[in-house]
PDB file of C-alpha atoms in Angstrom:
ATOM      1  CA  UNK A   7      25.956 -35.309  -3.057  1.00 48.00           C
ATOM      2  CA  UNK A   8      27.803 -32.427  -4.020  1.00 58.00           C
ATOM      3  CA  UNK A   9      25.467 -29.442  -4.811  1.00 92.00           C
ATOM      4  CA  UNK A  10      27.127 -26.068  -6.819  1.00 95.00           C
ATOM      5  CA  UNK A  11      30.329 -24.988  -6.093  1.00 96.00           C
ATOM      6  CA  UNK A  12      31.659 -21.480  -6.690  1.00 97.00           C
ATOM      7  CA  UNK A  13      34.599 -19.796  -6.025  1.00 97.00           C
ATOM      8  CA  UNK A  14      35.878 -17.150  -5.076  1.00 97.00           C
ATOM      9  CA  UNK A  15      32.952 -15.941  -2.880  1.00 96.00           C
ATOM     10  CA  UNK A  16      33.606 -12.597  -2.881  1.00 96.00           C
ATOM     11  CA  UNK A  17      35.812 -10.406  -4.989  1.00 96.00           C
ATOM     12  CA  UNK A  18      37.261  -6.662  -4.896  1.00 98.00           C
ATOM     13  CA  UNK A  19      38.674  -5.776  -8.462  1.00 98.00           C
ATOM     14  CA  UNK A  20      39.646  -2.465  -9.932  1.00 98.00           C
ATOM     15  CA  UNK A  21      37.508  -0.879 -13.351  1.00 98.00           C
ATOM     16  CA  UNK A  22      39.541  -2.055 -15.971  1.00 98.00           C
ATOM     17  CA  UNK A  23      40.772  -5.287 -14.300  1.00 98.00           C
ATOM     18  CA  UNK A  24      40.067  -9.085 -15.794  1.00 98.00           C
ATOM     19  CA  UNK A  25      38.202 -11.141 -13.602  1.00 98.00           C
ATOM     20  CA  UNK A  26      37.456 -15.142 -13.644  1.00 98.00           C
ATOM     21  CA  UNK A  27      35.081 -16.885 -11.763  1.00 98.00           C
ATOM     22  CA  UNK A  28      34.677 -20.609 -11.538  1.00 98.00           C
ATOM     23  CA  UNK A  29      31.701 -22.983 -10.841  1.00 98.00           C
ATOM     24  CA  UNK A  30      31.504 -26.569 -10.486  1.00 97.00           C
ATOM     25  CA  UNK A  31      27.560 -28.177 -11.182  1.00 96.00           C
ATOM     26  CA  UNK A  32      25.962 -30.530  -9.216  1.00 94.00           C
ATOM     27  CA  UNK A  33      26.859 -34.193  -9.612  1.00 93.00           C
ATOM     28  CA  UNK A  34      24.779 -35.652 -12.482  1.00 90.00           C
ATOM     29  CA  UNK A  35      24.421 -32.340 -14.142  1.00 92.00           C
ATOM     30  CA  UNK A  36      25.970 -31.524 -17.617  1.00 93.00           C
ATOM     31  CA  UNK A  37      24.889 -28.203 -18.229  1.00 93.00           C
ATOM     32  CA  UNK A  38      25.870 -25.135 -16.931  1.00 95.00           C
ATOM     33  CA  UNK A  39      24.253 -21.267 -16.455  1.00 95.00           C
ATOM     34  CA  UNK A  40      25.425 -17.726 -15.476  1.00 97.00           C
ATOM     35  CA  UNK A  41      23.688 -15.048 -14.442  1.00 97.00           C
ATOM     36  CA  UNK A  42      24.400 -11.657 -12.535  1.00 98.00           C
ATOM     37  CA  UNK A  43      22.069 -10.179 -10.097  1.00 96.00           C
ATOM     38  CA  UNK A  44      22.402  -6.903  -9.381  1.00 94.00           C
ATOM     39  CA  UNK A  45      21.434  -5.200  -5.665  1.00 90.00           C
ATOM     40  CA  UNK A  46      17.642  -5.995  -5.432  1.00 88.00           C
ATOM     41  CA  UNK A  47      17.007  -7.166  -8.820  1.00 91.00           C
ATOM     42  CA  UNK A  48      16.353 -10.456 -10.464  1.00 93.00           C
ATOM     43  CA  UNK A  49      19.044 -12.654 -11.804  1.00 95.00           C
ATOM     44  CA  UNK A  50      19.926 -11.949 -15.412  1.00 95.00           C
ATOM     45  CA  UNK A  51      20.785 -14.852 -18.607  1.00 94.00           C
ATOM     46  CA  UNK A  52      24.636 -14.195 -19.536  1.00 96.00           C
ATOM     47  CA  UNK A  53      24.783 -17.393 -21.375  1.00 95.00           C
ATOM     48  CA  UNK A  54      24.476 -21.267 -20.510  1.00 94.00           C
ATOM     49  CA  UNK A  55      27.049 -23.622 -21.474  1.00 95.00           C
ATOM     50  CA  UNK A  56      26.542 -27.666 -22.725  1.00 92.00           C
ATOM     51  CA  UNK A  57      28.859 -30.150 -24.149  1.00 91.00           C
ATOM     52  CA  UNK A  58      31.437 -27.554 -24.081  1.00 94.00           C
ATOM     53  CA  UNK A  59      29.966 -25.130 -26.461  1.00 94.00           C
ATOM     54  CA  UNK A  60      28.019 -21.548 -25.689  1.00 93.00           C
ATOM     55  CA  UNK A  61      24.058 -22.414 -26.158  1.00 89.00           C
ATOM     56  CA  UNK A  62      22.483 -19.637 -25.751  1.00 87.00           C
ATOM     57  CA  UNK A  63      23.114 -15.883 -24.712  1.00 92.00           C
ATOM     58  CA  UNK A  64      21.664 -13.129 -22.875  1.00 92.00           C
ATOM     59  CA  UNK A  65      21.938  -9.461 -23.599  1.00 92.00           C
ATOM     60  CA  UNK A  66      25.889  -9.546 -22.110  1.00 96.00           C
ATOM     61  CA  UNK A  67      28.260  -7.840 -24.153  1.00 97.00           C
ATOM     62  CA  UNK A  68      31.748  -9.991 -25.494  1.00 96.00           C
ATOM     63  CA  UNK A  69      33.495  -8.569 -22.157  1.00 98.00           C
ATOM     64  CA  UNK A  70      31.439 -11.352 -20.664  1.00 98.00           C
ATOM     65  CA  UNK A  71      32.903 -14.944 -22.062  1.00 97.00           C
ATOM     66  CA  UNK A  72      32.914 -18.065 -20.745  1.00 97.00           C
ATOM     67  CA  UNK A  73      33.954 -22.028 -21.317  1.00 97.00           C
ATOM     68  CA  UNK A  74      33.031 -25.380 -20.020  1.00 97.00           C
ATOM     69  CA  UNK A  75      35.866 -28.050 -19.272  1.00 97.00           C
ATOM     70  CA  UNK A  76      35.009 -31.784 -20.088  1.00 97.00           C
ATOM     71  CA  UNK A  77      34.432 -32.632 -16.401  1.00 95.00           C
ATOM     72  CA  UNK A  78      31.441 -29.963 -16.635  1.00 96.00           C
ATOM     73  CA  UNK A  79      32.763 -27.614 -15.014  1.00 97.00           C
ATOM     74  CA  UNK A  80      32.694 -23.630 -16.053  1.00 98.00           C
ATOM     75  CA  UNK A  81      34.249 -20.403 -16.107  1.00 98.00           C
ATOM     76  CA  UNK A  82      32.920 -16.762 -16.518  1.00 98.00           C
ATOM     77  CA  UNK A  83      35.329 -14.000 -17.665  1.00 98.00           C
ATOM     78  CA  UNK A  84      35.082 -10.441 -17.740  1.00 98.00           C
ATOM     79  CA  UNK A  85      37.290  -8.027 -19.591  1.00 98.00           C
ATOM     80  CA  UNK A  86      38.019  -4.417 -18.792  1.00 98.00           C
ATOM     81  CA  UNK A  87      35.511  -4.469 -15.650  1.00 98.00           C
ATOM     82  CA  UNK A  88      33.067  -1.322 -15.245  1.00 98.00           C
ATOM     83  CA  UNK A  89      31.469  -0.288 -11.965  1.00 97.00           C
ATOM     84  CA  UNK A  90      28.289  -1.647 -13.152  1.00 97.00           C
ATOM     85  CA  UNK A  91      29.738  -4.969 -13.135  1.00 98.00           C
ATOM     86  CA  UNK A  92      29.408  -5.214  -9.175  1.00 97.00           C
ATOM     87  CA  UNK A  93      26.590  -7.678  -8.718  1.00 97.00           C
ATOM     88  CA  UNK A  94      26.478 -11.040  -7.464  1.00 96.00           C
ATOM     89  CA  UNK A  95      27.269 -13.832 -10.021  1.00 98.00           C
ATOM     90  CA  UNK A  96      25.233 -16.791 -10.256  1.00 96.00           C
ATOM     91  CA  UNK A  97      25.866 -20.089 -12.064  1.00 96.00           C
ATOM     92  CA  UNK A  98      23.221 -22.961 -12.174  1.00 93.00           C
ATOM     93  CA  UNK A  99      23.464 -26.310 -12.896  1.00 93.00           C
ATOM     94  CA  UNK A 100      20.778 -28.271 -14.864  1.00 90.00           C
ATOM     95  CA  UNK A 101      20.775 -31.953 -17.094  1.00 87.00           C
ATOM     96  CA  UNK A 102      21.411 -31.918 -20.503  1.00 81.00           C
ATOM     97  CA  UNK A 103      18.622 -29.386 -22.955  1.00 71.00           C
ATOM     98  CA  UNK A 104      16.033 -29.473 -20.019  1.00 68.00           C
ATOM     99  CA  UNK A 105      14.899 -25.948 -18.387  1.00 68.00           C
ATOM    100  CA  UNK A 106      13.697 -28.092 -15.418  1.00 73.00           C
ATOM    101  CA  UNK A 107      14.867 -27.354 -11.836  1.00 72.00           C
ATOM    102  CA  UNK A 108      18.022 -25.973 -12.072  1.00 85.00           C
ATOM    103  CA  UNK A 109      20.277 -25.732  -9.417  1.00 89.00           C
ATOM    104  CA  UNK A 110      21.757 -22.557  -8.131  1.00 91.00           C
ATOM    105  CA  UNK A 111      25.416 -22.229  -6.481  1.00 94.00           C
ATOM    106  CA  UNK A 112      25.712 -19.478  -3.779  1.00 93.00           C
ATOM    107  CA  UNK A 113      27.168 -16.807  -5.875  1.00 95.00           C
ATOM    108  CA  UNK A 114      30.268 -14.536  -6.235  1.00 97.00           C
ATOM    109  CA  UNK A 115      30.172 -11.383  -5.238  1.00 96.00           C
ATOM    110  CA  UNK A 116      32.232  -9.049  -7.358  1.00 97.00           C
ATOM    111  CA  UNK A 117      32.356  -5.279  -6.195  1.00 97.00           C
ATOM    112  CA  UNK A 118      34.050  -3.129  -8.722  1.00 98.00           C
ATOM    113  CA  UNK A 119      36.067  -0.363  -7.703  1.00 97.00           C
TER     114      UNK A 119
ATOM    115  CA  UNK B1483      12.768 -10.541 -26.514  1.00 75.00           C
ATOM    116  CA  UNK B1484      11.145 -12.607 -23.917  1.00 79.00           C
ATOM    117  CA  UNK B1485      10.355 -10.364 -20.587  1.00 90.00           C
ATOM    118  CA  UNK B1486       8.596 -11.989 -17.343  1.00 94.00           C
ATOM    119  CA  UNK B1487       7.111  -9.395 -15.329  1.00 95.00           C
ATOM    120  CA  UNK B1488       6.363 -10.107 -11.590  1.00 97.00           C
ATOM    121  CA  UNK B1489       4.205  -7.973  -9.130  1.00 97.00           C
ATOM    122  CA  UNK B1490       4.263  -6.073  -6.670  1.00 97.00           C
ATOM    123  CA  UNK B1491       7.715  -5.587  -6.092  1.00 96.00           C
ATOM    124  CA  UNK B1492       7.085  -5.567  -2.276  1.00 97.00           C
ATOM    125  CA  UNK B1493       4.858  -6.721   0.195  1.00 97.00           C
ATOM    126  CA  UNK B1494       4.694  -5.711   3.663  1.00 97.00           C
ATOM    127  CA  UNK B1495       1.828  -8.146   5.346  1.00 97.00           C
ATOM    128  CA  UNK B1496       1.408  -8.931   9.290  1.00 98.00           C
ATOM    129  CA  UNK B1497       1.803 -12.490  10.597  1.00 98.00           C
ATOM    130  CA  UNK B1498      -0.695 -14.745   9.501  1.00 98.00           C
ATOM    131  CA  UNK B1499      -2.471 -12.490   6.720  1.00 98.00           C
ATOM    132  CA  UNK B1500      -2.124 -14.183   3.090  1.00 98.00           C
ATOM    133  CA  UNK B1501       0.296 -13.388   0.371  1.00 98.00           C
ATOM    134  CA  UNK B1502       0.247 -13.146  -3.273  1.00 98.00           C
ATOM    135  CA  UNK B1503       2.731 -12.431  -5.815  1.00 98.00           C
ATOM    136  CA  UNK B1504       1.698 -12.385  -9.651  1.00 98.00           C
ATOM    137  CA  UNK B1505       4.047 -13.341 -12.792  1.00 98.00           C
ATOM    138  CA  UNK B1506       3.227 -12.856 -16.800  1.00 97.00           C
ATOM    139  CA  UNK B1507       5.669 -13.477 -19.377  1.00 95.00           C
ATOM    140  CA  UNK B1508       5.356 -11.570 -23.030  1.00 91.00           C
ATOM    141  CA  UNK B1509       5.807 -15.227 -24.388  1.00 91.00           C
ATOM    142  CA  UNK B1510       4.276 -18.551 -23.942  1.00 93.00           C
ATOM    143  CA  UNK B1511       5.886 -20.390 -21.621  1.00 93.00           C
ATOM    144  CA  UNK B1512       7.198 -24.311 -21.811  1.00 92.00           C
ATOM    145  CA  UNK B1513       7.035 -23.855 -17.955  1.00 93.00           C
ATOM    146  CA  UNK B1514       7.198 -21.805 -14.924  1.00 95.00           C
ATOM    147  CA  UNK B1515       9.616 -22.339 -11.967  1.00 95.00           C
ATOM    148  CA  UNK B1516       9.348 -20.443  -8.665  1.00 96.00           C
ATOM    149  CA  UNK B1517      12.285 -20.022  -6.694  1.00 95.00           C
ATOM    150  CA  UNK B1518      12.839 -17.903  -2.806  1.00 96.00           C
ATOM    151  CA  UNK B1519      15.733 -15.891  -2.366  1.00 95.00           C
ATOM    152  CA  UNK B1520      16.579 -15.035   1.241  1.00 94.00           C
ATOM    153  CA  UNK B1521      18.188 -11.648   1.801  1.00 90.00           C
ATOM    154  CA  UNK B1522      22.094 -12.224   1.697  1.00 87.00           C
ATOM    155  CA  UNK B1523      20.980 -16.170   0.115  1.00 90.00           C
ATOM    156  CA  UNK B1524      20.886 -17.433  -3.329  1.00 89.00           C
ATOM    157  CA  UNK B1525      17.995 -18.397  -5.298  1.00 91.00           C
ATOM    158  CA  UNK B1526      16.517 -21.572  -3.911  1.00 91.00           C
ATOM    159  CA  UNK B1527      14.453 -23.884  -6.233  1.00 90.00           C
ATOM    160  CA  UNK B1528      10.969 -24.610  -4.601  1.00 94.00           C
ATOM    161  CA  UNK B1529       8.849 -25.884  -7.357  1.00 94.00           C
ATOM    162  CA  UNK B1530       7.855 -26.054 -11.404  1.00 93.00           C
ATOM    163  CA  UNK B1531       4.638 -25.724 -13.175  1.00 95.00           C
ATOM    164  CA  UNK B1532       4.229 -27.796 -16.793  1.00 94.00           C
ATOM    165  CA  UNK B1533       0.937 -28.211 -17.653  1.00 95.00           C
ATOM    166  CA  UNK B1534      -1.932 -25.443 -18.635  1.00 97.00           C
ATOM    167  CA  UNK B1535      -4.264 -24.951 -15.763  1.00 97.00           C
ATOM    168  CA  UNK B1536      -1.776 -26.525 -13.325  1.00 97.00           C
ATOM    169  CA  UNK B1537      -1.900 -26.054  -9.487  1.00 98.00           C
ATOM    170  CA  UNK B1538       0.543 -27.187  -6.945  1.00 97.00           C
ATOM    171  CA  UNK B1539       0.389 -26.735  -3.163  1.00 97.00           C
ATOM    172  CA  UNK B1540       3.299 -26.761  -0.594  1.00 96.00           C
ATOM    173  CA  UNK B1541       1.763 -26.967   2.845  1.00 96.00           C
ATOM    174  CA  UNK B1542       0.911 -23.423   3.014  1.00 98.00           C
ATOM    175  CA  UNK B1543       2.338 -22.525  -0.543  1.00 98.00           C
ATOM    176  CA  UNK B1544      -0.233 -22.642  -3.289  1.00 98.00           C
ATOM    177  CA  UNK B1545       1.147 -22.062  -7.215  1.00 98.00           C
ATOM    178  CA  UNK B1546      -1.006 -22.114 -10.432  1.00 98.00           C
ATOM    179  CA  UNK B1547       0.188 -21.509 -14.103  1.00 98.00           C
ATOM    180  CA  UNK B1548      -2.251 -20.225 -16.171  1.00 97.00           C
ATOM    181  CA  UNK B1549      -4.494 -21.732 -19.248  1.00 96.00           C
ATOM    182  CA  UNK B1550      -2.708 -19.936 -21.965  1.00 96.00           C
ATOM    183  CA  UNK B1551       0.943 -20.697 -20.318  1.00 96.00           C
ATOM    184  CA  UNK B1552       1.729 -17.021 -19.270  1.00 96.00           C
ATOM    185  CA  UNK B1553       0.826 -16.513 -16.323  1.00 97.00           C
ATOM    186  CA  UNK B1554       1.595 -17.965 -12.752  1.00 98.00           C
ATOM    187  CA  UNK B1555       1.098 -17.285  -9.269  1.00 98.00           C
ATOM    188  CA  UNK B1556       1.731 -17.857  -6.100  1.00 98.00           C
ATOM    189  CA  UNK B1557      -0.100 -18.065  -2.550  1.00 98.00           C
ATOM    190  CA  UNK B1558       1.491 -18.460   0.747  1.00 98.00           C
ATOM    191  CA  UNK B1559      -1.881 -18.576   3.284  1.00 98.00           C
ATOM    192  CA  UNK B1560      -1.709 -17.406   6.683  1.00 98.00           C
ATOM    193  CA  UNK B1561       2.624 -15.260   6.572  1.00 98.00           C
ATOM    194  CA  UNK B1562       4.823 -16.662   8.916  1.00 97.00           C
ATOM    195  CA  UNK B1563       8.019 -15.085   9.594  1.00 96.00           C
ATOM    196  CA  UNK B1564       9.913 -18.080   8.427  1.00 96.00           C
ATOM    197  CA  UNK B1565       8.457 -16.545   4.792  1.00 97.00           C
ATOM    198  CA  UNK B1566      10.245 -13.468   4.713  1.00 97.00           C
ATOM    199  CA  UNK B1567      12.774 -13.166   1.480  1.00 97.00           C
ATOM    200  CA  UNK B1568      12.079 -12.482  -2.294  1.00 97.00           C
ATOM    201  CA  UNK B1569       9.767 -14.837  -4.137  1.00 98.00           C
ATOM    202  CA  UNK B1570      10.833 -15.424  -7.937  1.00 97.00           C
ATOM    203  CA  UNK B1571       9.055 -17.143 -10.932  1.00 97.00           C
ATOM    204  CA  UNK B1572      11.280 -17.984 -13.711  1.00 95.00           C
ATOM    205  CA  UNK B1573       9.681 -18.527 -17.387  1.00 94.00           C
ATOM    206  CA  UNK B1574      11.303 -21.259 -19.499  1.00 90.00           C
ATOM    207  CA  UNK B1575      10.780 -21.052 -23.222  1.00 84.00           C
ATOM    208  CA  UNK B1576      11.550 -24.482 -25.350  1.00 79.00           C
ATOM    209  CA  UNK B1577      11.896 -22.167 -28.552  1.00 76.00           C
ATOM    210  CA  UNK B1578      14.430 -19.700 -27.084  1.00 75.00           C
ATOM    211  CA  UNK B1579      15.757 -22.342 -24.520  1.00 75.00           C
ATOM    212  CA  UNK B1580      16.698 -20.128 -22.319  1.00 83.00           C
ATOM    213  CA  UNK B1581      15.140 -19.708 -18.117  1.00 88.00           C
ATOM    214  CA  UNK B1582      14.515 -15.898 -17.629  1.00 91.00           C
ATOM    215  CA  UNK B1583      14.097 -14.375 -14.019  1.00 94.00           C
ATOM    216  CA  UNK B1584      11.109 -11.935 -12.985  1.00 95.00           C
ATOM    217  CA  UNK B1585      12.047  -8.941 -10.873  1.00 95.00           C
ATOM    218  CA  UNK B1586      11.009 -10.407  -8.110  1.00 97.00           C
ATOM    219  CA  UNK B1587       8.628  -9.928  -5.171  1.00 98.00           C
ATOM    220  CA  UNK B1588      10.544  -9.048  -1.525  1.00 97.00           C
ATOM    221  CA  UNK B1589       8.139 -10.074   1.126  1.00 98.00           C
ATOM    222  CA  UNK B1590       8.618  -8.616   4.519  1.00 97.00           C
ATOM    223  CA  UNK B1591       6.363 -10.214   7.883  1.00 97.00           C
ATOM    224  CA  UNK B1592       5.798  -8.265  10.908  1.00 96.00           C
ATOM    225  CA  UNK B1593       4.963 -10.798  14.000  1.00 93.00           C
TER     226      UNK B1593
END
């Protein structure tokens, strides 16, 4: 049983760059979660994705977008990347509206330079 | 907004002294999930509090959520080394729908 897939796992991009990063949830799972954690903080909402639509969002500005496919899977974008942007990009799997046990994929770790 | 504050931020103990990190959210909570970190790791689910009063244990691990829903803790008796990483709780709110992270706690074990 498949857990959380991410790719890439790490990722060197210059400020001003476009970056996407892709996830793939746990088998079973329908809904989908990003957050960034930045060096020696806590992970932070971007937004969580379900039936293909944006549920809910964090305090992210619109450089930070995302979609879901139909096969569940998501992406995370980032426009005109800033330095503060390095962190380590989380996505989460869960089923359907529940906030119960998600599960976490090992990250990305983007380093902007 | 809904914040979930989690203390201390560190905690430096000797092997086999007890551990205890504290959470409390601004909001009432539909339920609490505590997750461990370890350093260079992701965020590993180890268990979720529902109900008001509610205590769990996990061998050694002991978690309670509080009456009113807003608080949480947890309780690791008697460190081992095996225990070092960053404890979260994570506050999920059925109005705002949303799972929001505490700051953690980083937990370091001397043997």
């Amino acid at each position: 049983d498949a857990g959380v897939t991410q790719s890439p796992t790490h990722l060197i991009k210059t400020r001003g760059q476009q970056v996407t990063l892709r996830c793939s949830p746990k088998s079973g799972h329908d809904t989908v979660s990003w957050y960034q954690q930045a060096l020696g903080q806590g992970p932070q909402f971007i937004f969580q994705y379900y039936e293909e639509e944006e549920r809910q969002r964090g305090n992210f500005p619109d450089r930070f977008s995302g979609h879901q496919f139909p096969n569940y899977s998501s992406e995370l974008n980032v426009n005109a990347l800033l330095l503060g942007d390095s962190a380590l990009y989380l996505c989460a799997s869960s089923l359907g509206r529940d906030l119960y046990g998600y599960t976490f994929g090992s990250g990305t770790r983007l380093t902007v330079v | 907004g809904q914040q979930v504050m989690q203390i201390p931020q560190y905690q430096h103990v000797q092997e086999g002294e007890d551990f205890t990190t504290y959470c409390n959210s601004s909001t009432t909570l539909s339920n609490i999930q505590w997750y461990k970190q370890r350093p260079g790791g992701h965020p590993v689910f180890l268990i979720q509090l529902v109900k008001s009063g509610e205590v769990k244990k996990q061998k050694r691990l002991t978690f309670q959520f509080g009456e009113a829903k807003k608080n949480s803790s947890l309780h690791i008796t008697a460190t081992q080394t095996t225990d070092v990483g960053t404890y979260f709780c994570a506050g999920g709110s059925s109005n705002t729908g949303k799972l929001i992270f505490g700051q953690g706690t980083t937990l370091q074990v001397k043997p």
